[in-house]
Coordinates of C-alpha atoms and ligand atoms in Angstrom, one line a residue:
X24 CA -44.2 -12.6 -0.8
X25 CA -48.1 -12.1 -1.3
X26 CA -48.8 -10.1 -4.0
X27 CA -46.2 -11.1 -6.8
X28 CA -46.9 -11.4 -9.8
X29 CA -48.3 -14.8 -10.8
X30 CA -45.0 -16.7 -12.4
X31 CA -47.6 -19.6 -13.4
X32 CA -49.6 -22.9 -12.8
X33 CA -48.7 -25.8 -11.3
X34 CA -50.4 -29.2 -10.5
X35 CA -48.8 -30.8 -8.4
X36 CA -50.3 -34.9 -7.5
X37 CA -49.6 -37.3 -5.2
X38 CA -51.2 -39.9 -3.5
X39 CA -50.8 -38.5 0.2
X40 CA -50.9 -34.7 1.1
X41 CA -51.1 -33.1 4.5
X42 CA -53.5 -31.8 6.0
X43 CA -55.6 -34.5 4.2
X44 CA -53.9 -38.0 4.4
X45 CA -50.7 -39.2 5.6
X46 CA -48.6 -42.2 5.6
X47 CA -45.3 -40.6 6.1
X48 CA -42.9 -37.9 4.2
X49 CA -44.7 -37.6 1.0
X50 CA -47.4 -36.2 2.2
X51 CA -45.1 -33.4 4.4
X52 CA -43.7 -32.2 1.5
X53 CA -46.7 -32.1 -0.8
X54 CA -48.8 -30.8 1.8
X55 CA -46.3 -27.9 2.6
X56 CA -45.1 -27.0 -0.6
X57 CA -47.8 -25.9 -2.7
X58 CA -48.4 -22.6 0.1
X59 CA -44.3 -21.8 -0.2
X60 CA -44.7 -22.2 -3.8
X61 CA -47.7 -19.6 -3.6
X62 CA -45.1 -16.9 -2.0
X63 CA -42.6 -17.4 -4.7
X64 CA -45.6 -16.3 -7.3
X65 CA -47.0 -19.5 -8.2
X66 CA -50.4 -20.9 -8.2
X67 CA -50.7 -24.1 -7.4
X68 CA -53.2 -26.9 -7.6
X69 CA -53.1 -30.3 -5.5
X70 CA -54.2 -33.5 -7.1
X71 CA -55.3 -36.4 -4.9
X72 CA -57.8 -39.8 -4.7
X73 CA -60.6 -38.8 -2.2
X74 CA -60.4 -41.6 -0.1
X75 CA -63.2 -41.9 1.9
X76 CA -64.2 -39.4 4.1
X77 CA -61.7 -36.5 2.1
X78 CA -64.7 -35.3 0.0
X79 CA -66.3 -33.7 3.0
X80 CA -63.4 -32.1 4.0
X81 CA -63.5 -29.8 1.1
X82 CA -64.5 -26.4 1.6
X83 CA -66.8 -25.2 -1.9
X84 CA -66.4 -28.4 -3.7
X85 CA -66.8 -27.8 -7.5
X86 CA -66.9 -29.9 -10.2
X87 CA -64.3 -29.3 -12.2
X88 CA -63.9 -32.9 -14.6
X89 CA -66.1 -35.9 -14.9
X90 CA -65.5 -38.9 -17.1
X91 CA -68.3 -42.3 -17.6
X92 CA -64.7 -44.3 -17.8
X93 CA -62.2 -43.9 -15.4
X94 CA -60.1 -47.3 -15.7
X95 CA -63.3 -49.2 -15.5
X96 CA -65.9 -47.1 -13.7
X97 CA -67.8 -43.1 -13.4
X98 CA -65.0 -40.2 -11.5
X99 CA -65.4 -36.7 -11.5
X100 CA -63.0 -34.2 -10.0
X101 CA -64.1 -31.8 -7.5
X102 CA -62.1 -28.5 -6.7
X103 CA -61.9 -26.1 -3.4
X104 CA -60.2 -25.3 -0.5
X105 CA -58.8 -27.3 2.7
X106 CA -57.2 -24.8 4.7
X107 CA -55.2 -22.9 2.7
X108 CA -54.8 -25.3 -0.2
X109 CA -56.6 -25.6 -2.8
X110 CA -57.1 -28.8 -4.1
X111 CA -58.7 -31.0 -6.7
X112 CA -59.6 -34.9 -5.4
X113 CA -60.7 -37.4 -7.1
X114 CA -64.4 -39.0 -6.8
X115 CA -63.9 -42.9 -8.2
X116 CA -65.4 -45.1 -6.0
X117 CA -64.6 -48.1 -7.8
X118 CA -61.2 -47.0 -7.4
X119 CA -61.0 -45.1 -3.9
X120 CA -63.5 -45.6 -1.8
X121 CA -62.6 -48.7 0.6
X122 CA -61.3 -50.0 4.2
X123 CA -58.1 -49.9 5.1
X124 CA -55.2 -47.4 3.8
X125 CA -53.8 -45.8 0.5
X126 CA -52.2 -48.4 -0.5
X127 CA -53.5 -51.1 1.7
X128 CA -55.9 -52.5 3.3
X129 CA -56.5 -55.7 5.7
X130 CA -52.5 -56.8 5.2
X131 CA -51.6 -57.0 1.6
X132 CA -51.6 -54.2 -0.9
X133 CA -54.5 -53.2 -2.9
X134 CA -54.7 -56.0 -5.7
X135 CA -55.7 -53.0 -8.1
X136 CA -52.7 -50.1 -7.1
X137 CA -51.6 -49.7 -11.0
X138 CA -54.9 -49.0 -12.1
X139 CA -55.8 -46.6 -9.1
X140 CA -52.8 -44.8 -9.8
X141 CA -52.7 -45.0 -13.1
X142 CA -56.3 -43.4 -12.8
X143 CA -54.3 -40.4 -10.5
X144 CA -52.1 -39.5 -13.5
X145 CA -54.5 -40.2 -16.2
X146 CA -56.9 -37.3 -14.8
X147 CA -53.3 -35.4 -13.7
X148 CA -52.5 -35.2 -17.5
X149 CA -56.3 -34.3 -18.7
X150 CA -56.8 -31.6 -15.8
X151 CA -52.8 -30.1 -16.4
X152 CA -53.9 -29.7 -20.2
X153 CA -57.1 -28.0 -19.8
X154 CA -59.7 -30.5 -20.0
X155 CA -61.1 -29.7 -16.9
X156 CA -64.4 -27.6 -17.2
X157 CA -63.3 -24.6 -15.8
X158 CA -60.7 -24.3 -18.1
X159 CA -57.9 -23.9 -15.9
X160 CA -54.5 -25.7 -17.5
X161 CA -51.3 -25.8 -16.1
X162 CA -47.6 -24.3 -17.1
X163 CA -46.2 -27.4 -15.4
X164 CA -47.2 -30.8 -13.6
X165 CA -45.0 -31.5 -10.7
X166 CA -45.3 -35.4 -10.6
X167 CA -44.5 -37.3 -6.7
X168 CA -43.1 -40.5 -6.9
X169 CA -44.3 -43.9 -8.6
X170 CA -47.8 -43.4 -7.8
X171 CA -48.0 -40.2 -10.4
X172 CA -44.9 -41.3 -12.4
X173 CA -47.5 -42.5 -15.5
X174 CA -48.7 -38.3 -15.5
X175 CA -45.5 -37.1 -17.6
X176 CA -46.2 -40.2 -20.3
X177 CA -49.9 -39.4 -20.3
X178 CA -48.8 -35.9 -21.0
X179 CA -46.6 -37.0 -24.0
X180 CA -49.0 -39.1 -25.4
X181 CA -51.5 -35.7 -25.8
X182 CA -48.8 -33.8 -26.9
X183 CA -49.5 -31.4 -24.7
X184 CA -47.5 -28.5 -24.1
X185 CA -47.2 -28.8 -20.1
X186 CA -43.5 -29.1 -18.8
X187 CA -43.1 -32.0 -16.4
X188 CA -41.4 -32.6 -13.4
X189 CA -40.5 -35.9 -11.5
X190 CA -39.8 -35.9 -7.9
X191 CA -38.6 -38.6 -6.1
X192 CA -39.2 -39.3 -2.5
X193 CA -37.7 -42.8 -2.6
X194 CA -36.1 -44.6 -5.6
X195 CA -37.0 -48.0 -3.6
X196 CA -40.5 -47.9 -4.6
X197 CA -41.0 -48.2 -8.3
X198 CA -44.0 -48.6 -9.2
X199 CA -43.7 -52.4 -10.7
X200 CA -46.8 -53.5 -12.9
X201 CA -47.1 -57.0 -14.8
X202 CA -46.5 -56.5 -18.6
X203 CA -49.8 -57.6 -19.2
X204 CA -51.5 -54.5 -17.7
X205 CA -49.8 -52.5 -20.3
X206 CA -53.4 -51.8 -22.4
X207 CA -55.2 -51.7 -19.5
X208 CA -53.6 -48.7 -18.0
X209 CA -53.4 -46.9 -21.5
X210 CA -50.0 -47.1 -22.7
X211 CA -48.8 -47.9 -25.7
X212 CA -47.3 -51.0 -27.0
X213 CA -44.4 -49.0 -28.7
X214 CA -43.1 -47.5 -25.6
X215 CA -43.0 -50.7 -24.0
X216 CA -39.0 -51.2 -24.6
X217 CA -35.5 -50.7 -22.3
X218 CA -35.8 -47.1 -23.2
X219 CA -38.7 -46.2 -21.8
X220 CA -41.3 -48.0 -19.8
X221 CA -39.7 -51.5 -19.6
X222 CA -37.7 -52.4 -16.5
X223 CA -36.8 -56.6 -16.4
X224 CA -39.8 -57.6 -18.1
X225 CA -42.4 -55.4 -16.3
X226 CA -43.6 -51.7 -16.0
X227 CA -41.9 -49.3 -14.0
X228 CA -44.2 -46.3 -13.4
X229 CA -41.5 -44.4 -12.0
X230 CA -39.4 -45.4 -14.7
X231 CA -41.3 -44.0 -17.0
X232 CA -41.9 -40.8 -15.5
X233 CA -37.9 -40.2 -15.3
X234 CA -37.9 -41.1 -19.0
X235 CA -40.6 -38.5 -19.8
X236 CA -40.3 -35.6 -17.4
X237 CA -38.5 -32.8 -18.7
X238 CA -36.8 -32.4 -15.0
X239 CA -36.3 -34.6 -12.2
X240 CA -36.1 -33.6 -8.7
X241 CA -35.2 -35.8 -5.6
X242 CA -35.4 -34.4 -1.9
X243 CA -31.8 -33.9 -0.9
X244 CA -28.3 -32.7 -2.8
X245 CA -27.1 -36.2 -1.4
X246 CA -29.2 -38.6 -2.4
X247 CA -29.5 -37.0 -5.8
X248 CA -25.6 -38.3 -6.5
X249 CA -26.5 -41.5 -4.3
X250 CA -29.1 -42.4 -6.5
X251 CA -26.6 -42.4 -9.3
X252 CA -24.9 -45.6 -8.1
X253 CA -26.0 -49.1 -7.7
X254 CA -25.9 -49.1 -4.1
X255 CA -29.2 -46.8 -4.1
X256 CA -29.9 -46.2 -7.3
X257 CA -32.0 -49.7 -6.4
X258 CA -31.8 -51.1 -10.3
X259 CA -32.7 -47.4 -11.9
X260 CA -28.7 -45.9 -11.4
X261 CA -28.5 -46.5 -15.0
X262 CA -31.7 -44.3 -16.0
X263 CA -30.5 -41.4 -13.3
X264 CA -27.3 -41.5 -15.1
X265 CA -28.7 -40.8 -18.3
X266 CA -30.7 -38.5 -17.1
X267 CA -27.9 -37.2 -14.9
X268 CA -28.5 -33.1 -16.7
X269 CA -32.0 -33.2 -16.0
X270 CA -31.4 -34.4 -11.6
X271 CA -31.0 -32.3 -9.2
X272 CA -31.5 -32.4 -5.3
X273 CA -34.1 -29.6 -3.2
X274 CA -33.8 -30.1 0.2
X275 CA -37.5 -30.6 1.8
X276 CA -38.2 -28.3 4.4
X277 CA -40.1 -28.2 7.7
X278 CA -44.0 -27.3 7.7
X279 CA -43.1 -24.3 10.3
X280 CA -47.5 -24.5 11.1
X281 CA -46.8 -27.6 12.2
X282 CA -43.9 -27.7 14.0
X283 CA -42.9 -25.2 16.1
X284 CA -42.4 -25.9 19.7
X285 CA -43.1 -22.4 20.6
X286 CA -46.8 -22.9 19.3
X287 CA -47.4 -26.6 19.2
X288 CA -50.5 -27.2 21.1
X289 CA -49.5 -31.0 21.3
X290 CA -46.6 -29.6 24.2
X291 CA -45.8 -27.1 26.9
X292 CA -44.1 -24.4 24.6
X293 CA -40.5 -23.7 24.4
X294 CA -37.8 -21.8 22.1
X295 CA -34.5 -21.7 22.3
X296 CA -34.6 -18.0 24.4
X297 CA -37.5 -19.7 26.4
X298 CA -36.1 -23.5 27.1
X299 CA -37.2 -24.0 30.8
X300 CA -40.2 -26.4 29.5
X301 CA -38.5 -28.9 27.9
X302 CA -37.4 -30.5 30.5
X303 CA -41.2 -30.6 31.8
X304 CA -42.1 -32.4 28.8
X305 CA -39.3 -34.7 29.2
X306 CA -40.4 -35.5 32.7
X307 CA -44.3 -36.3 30.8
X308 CA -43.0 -38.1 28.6
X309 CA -40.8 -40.6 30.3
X310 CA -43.7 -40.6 32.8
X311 CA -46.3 -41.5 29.5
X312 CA -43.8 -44.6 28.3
X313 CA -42.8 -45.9 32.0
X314 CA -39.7 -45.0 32.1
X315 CA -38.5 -44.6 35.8
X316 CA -34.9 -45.9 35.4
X317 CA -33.1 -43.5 32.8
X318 CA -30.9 -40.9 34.0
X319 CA -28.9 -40.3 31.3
X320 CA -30.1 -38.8 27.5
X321 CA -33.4 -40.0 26.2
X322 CA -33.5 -41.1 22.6
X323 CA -36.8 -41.3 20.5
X324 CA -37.6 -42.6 17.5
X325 CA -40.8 -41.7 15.5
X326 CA -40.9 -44.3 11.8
X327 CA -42.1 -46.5 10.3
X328 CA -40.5 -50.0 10.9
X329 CA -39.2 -51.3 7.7
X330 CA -35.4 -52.6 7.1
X331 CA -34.5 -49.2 5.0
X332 CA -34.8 -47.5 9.1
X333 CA -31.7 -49.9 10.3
X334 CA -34.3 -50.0 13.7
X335 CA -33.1 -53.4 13.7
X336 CA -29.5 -52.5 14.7
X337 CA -30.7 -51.2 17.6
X338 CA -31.1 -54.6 19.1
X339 CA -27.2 -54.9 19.6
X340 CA -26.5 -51.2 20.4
X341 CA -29.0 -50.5 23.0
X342 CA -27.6 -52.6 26.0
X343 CA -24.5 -50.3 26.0
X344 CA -26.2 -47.1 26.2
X345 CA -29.0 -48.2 28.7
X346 CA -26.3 -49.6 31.3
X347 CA -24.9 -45.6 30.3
X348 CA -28.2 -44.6 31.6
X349 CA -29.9 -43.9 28.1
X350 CA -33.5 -44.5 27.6
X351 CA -34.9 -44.6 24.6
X352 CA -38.7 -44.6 23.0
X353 CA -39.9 -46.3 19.9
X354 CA -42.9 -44.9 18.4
X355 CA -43.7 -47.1 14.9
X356 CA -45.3 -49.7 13.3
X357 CA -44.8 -51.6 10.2
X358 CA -43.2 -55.3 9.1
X359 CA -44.3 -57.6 12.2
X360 CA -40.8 -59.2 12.8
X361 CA -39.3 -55.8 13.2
X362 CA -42.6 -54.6 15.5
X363 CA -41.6 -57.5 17.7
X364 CA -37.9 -57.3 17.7
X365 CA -38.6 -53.8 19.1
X366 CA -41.0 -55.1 22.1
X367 CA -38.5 -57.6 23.0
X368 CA -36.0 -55.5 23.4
X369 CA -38.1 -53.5 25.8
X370 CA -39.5 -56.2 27.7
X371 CA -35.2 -57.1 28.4
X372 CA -35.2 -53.6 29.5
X373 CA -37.9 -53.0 31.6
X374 CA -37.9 -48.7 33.1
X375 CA -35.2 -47.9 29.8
X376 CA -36.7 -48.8 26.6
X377 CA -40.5 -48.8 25.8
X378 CA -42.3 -49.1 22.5
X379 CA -45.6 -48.0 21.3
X380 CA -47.1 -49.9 17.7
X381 CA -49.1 -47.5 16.0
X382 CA -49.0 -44.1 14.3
X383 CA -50.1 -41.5 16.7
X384 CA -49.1 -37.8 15.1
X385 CA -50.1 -36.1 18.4
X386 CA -47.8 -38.6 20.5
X387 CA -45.1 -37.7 17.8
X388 CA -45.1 -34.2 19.0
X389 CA -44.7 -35.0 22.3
X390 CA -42.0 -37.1 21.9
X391 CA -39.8 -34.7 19.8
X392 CA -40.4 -32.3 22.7
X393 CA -39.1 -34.7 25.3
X394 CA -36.6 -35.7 23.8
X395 CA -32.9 -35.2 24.7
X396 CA -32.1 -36.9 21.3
X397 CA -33.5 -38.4 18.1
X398 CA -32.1 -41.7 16.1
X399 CA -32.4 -42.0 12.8
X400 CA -29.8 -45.0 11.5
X401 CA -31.4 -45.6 8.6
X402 CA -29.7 -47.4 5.6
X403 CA -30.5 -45.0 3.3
X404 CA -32.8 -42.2 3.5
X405 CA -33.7 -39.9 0.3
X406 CA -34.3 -36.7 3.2
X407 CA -35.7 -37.8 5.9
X408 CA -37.9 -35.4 8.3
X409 CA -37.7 -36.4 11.8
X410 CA -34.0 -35.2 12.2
X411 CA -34.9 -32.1 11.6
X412 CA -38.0 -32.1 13.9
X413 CA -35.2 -33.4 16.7
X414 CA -33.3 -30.4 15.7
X415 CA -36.0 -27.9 16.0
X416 CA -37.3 -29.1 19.4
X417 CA -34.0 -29.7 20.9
X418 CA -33.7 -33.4 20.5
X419 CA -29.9 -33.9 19.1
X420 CA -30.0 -36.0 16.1
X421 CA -28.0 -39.4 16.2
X422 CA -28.2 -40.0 12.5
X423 CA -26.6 -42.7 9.6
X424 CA -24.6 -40.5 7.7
X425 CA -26.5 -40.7 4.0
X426 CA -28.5 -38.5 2.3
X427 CA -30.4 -35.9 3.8
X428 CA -29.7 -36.9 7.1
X429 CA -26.1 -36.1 5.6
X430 CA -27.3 -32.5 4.4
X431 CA -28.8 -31.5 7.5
X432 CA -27.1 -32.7 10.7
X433 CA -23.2 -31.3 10.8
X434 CA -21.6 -33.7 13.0
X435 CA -19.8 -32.8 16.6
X436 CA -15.9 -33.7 15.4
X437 CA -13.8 -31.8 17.6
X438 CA -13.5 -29.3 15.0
X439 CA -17.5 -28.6 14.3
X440 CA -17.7 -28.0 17.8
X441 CA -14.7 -25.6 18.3
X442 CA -16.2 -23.5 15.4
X443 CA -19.6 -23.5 17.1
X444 CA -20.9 -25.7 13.9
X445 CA -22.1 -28.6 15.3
X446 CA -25.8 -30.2 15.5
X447 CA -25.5 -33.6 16.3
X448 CA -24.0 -36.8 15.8
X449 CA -23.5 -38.8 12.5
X450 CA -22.1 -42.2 12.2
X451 CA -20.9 -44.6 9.2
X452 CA -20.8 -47.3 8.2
X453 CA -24.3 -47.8 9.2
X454 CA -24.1 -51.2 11.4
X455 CA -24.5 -51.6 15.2
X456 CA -21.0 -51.2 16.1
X457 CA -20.8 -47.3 14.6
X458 CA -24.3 -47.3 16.1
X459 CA -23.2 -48.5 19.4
X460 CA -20.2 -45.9 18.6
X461 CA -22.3 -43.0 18.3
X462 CA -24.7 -43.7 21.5
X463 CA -21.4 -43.5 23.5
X464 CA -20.8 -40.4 22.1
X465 CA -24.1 -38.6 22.8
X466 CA -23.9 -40.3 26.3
X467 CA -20.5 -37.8 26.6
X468 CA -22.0 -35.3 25.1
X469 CA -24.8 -35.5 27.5
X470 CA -22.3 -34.9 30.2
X471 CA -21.0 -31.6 28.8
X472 CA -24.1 -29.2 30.2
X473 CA -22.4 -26.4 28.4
X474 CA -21.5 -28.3 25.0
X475 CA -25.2 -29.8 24.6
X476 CA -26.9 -26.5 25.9
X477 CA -24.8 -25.0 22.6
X478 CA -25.7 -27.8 20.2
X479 CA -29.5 -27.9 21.4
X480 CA -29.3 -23.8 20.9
X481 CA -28.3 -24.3 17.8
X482 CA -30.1 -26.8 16.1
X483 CA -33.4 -24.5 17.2
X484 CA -32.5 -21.7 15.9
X485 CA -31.8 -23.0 12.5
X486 CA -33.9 -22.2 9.5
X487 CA -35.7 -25.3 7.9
X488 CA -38.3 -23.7 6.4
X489 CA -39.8 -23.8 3.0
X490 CA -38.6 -20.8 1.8
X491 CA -34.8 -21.6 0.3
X492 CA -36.9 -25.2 -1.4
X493 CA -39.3 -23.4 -2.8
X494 CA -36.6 -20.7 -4.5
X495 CA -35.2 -23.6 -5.9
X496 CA -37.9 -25.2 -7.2
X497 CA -39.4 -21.6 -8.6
X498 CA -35.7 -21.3 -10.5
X499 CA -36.3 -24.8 -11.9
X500 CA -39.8 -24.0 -13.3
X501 CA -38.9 -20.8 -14.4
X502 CA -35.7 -22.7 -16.3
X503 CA -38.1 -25.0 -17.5
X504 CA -40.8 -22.3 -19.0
X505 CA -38.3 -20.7 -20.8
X506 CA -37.0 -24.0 -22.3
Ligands
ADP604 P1 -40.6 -41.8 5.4 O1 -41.2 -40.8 4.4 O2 -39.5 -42.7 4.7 O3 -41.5 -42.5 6.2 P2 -39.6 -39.3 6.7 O4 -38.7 -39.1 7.9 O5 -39.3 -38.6 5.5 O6 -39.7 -40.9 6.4 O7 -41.1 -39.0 7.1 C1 -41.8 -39.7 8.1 C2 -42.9 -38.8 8.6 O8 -43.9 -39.7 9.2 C3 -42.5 -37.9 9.7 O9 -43.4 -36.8 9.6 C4 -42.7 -38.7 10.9 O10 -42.9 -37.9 12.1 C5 -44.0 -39.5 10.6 N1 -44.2 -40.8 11.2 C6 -43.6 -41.9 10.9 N2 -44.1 -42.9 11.7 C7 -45.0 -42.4 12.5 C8 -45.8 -42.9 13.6 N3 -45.8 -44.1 13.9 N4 -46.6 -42.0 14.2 C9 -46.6 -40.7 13.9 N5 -45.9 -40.2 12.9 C10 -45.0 -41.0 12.2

């Protein structure tokens, strides 16, 4: 609610936010949460790199924190408003200001990604302690992933009194820096052990930050106990053990400003009291992809194309449910051999399957709204966000059953659907065959007007919003001030 009283201060930094730059479900979450944070009485502060062209999108730009030396070259901070959020970005053009992406550029990763983000949590820690020059400090620094995972040690090392919080968005990225660096980006040579920022000879930023927050948070109640095993905890189970008091899982929610296909301006509206148009947009959209030769449920999927998406099962699956009458649409783009795999399994099937490489956020939007179903059979997946997007705009999700995908789709066993629970379909273990398995299954589904009309309904009209994440995340703070 507006109007609260203010609970406290929080700085929250990543290295992608919405509205301002986006590479994929980071930057959802840390672009939506700060404004439900604000209704549960916080005020909150977003911390980013102002890759080029960001500057200019900020609305009052202030100086709020310069330095002569940041990791080898002049940054200041400037503060004001995009939208609704306020935010702080970071002026280093040494550091920020080049061609390609965040954490690329013309195929191979920026040679320089420790320091730059070791730059990102250096001014995190200086700005959460009040060193800016407006004086503003913050109760807590909510740190995203490896990219800010150095903020909590920074913070330790000032002995500032600024609770910390980790979040992880994936445990498979990690943040892995050459021991040698360890000077250069500030540490200490006493912390470099098992304990703390050591992981097989190197630095682990995110290692570090799980050592050194007070809390850590990861996106679902699923992957939070996945994490704990070897399978996913990816080489850190051990530390999330340890740490096992201080984990929890807050499942992200949806940006409802974004998507909501009663007010997307990417579609022809629709709601789940108002459905006619969906099947106009399904009509556009297998007309936009070329698909003239499906008559049974179209399947999209919107991701990037990396082995942790199991995209690559799809190759064996998807004969069976095109000769079913599936179609399906592959928006992506990512590791090449995967990019390809995808175009030559829609050049075998010419009118069913088509594939667009790229990332196209408007496209996106139309796809969820033609959909008749959205796969998601990814290996693992800390949340995930595009099953909930099929679930909102009436596309049934066909999902791997793991983590969030786990928490958010109830699957349609005979007994889900006699107790009008159901939402989509779930399969495991996640190879092609259960794959295959499940295509069948929506294919039935498909069939049954009256079953999938019920599922679709319901999956609409459920609440994804912000609100219950940002309750738990206001209890956590709230826990942690009182600490
Ligand atoms: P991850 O963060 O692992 O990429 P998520 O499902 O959590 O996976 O979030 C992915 C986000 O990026 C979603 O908002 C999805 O719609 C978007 N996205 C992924 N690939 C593309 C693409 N090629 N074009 C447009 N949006 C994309």
């Amino acid at each position: 609610m507006a109007g609260k009283r203010l609970k406290g201060r929080v700085l929250s930094v990543a290295s992608e936010a919405v509205p301002l730059i986006k590479t994929g479900g980071l930057a959802d979450v840390a672009g939506a949460l700060p404004a439900a944070l604000t209704a549960e009485g916080w005020q909150v502060r977003t911390l980013l790199p102002a890759y080029p062209g960001l500057a200019g999108r900020l609305a009052g730009g202030k100086i709020v924190w310069r330095s002569d030396d940041l990791f080898g070259g002049p940054a200041r901070v400037l503060a004001g408003k995009v939208e609704e959020g306020d935010f702080l970005l970071i002026e280093a053009p040494h550091l920020y200001d080049r061609p390609g992406g965040p954490y690329a550029g013309g195929g191979r990763d920026h040679p320089d990604n420790p320091e730059r983000f070791a730059a990102l949590s250096w001014v995190a820690a200086e700005i959460a302690r009040g060193q800016g020059l407006d004086g503003w400090r913050a109760d807590v620094l909510h740190a995203h992933d490896w990219q800010a995972g150095l903020a909590p040690s920074y913070l330790k090392m000032a002995s500032a009194r600024v609770r910390s919080v980790m979040g992880i968005h994936n445990i498979a990225f990690q943040g892995i820096v050459p021991a040698d660096r360890l000077a250069r980006l500030r540490l200490r040579a006493e912390d470099f052990h098992q304990g703390y920022l050591e992981y097989w000879g190197n630095i682990s930023t995110l290692k570090a930050g799980l050592i050194a927050a007070d809390a850590i948070v990861t996106v679902s109640p699923s992957y939070a106990e996945e994490i704990m095993r070897p399978e996913f905890g990816m080489g850190l189970e051990g530390v999330i053990a340890f740490r096992g008091r201080a984990v929890q899982g807050i499942l992200n929610g949806v940006d409802a400003a974004i998507w909501d296909p009663a007010a997307d301006p990417h579609i022809l509206p629709f709601s789940a009291a108002r459905p006619e148009a969906k099947a106009a947009n399904r009509a556009r959209l297998l007309a936009e992809f070329g698909l003239d030769a499906v008559t049974g449920p179209l399947a999209v999927i919107v991701s990037r194309m990396t082995h942790q998406k199991g995209i690559d099962l799809l190759a064996d699956a998807t004969p069976g449910f095109v000769a079913a009458g599936g179609g399906l649409a592959v928006l992506g783009s990512g590791d090449p051999w995967l990019e390809e795999k995808m175009q030559g399994l829609a050049a075998r099937h010419a009118g069913k399957v088509a594939v667009r490489i790229g990332y196209d956020e408007a496209l996106s939007h139309r796809m969820f709204a033609g959909a008749d179903a959205v796969l998601v059979p990814s290996r693992f997946e800390p949340c995930g966000l595009t099953q909930m997007y099929g679930l909102l705009y009436g596309a049934i999700p066909v999902v791997a059953a793991t983590g969030g995908l786990n928490d958010t789709v109830i699957h349609a066993s005979p007994a889900a659907l006699a107790v009008g629970a159901a939402t989509g379909i779930t399969f495991h273990p996640v190879d092609s065959l259960a794959l295959s398995q499940a295509l069948r299954r929506l294919v039935q589904l498909h069939a049954d007007r009256e079953v999938w009309a019920a599922m679709q309904g319901r999956g609409m009209r459920s609440d994804l919003g912000w609100a219950a994440a940002a309750r738990a995340y206001s209890r956590l703070y709230d826990g942690l001030l009182a600490q």
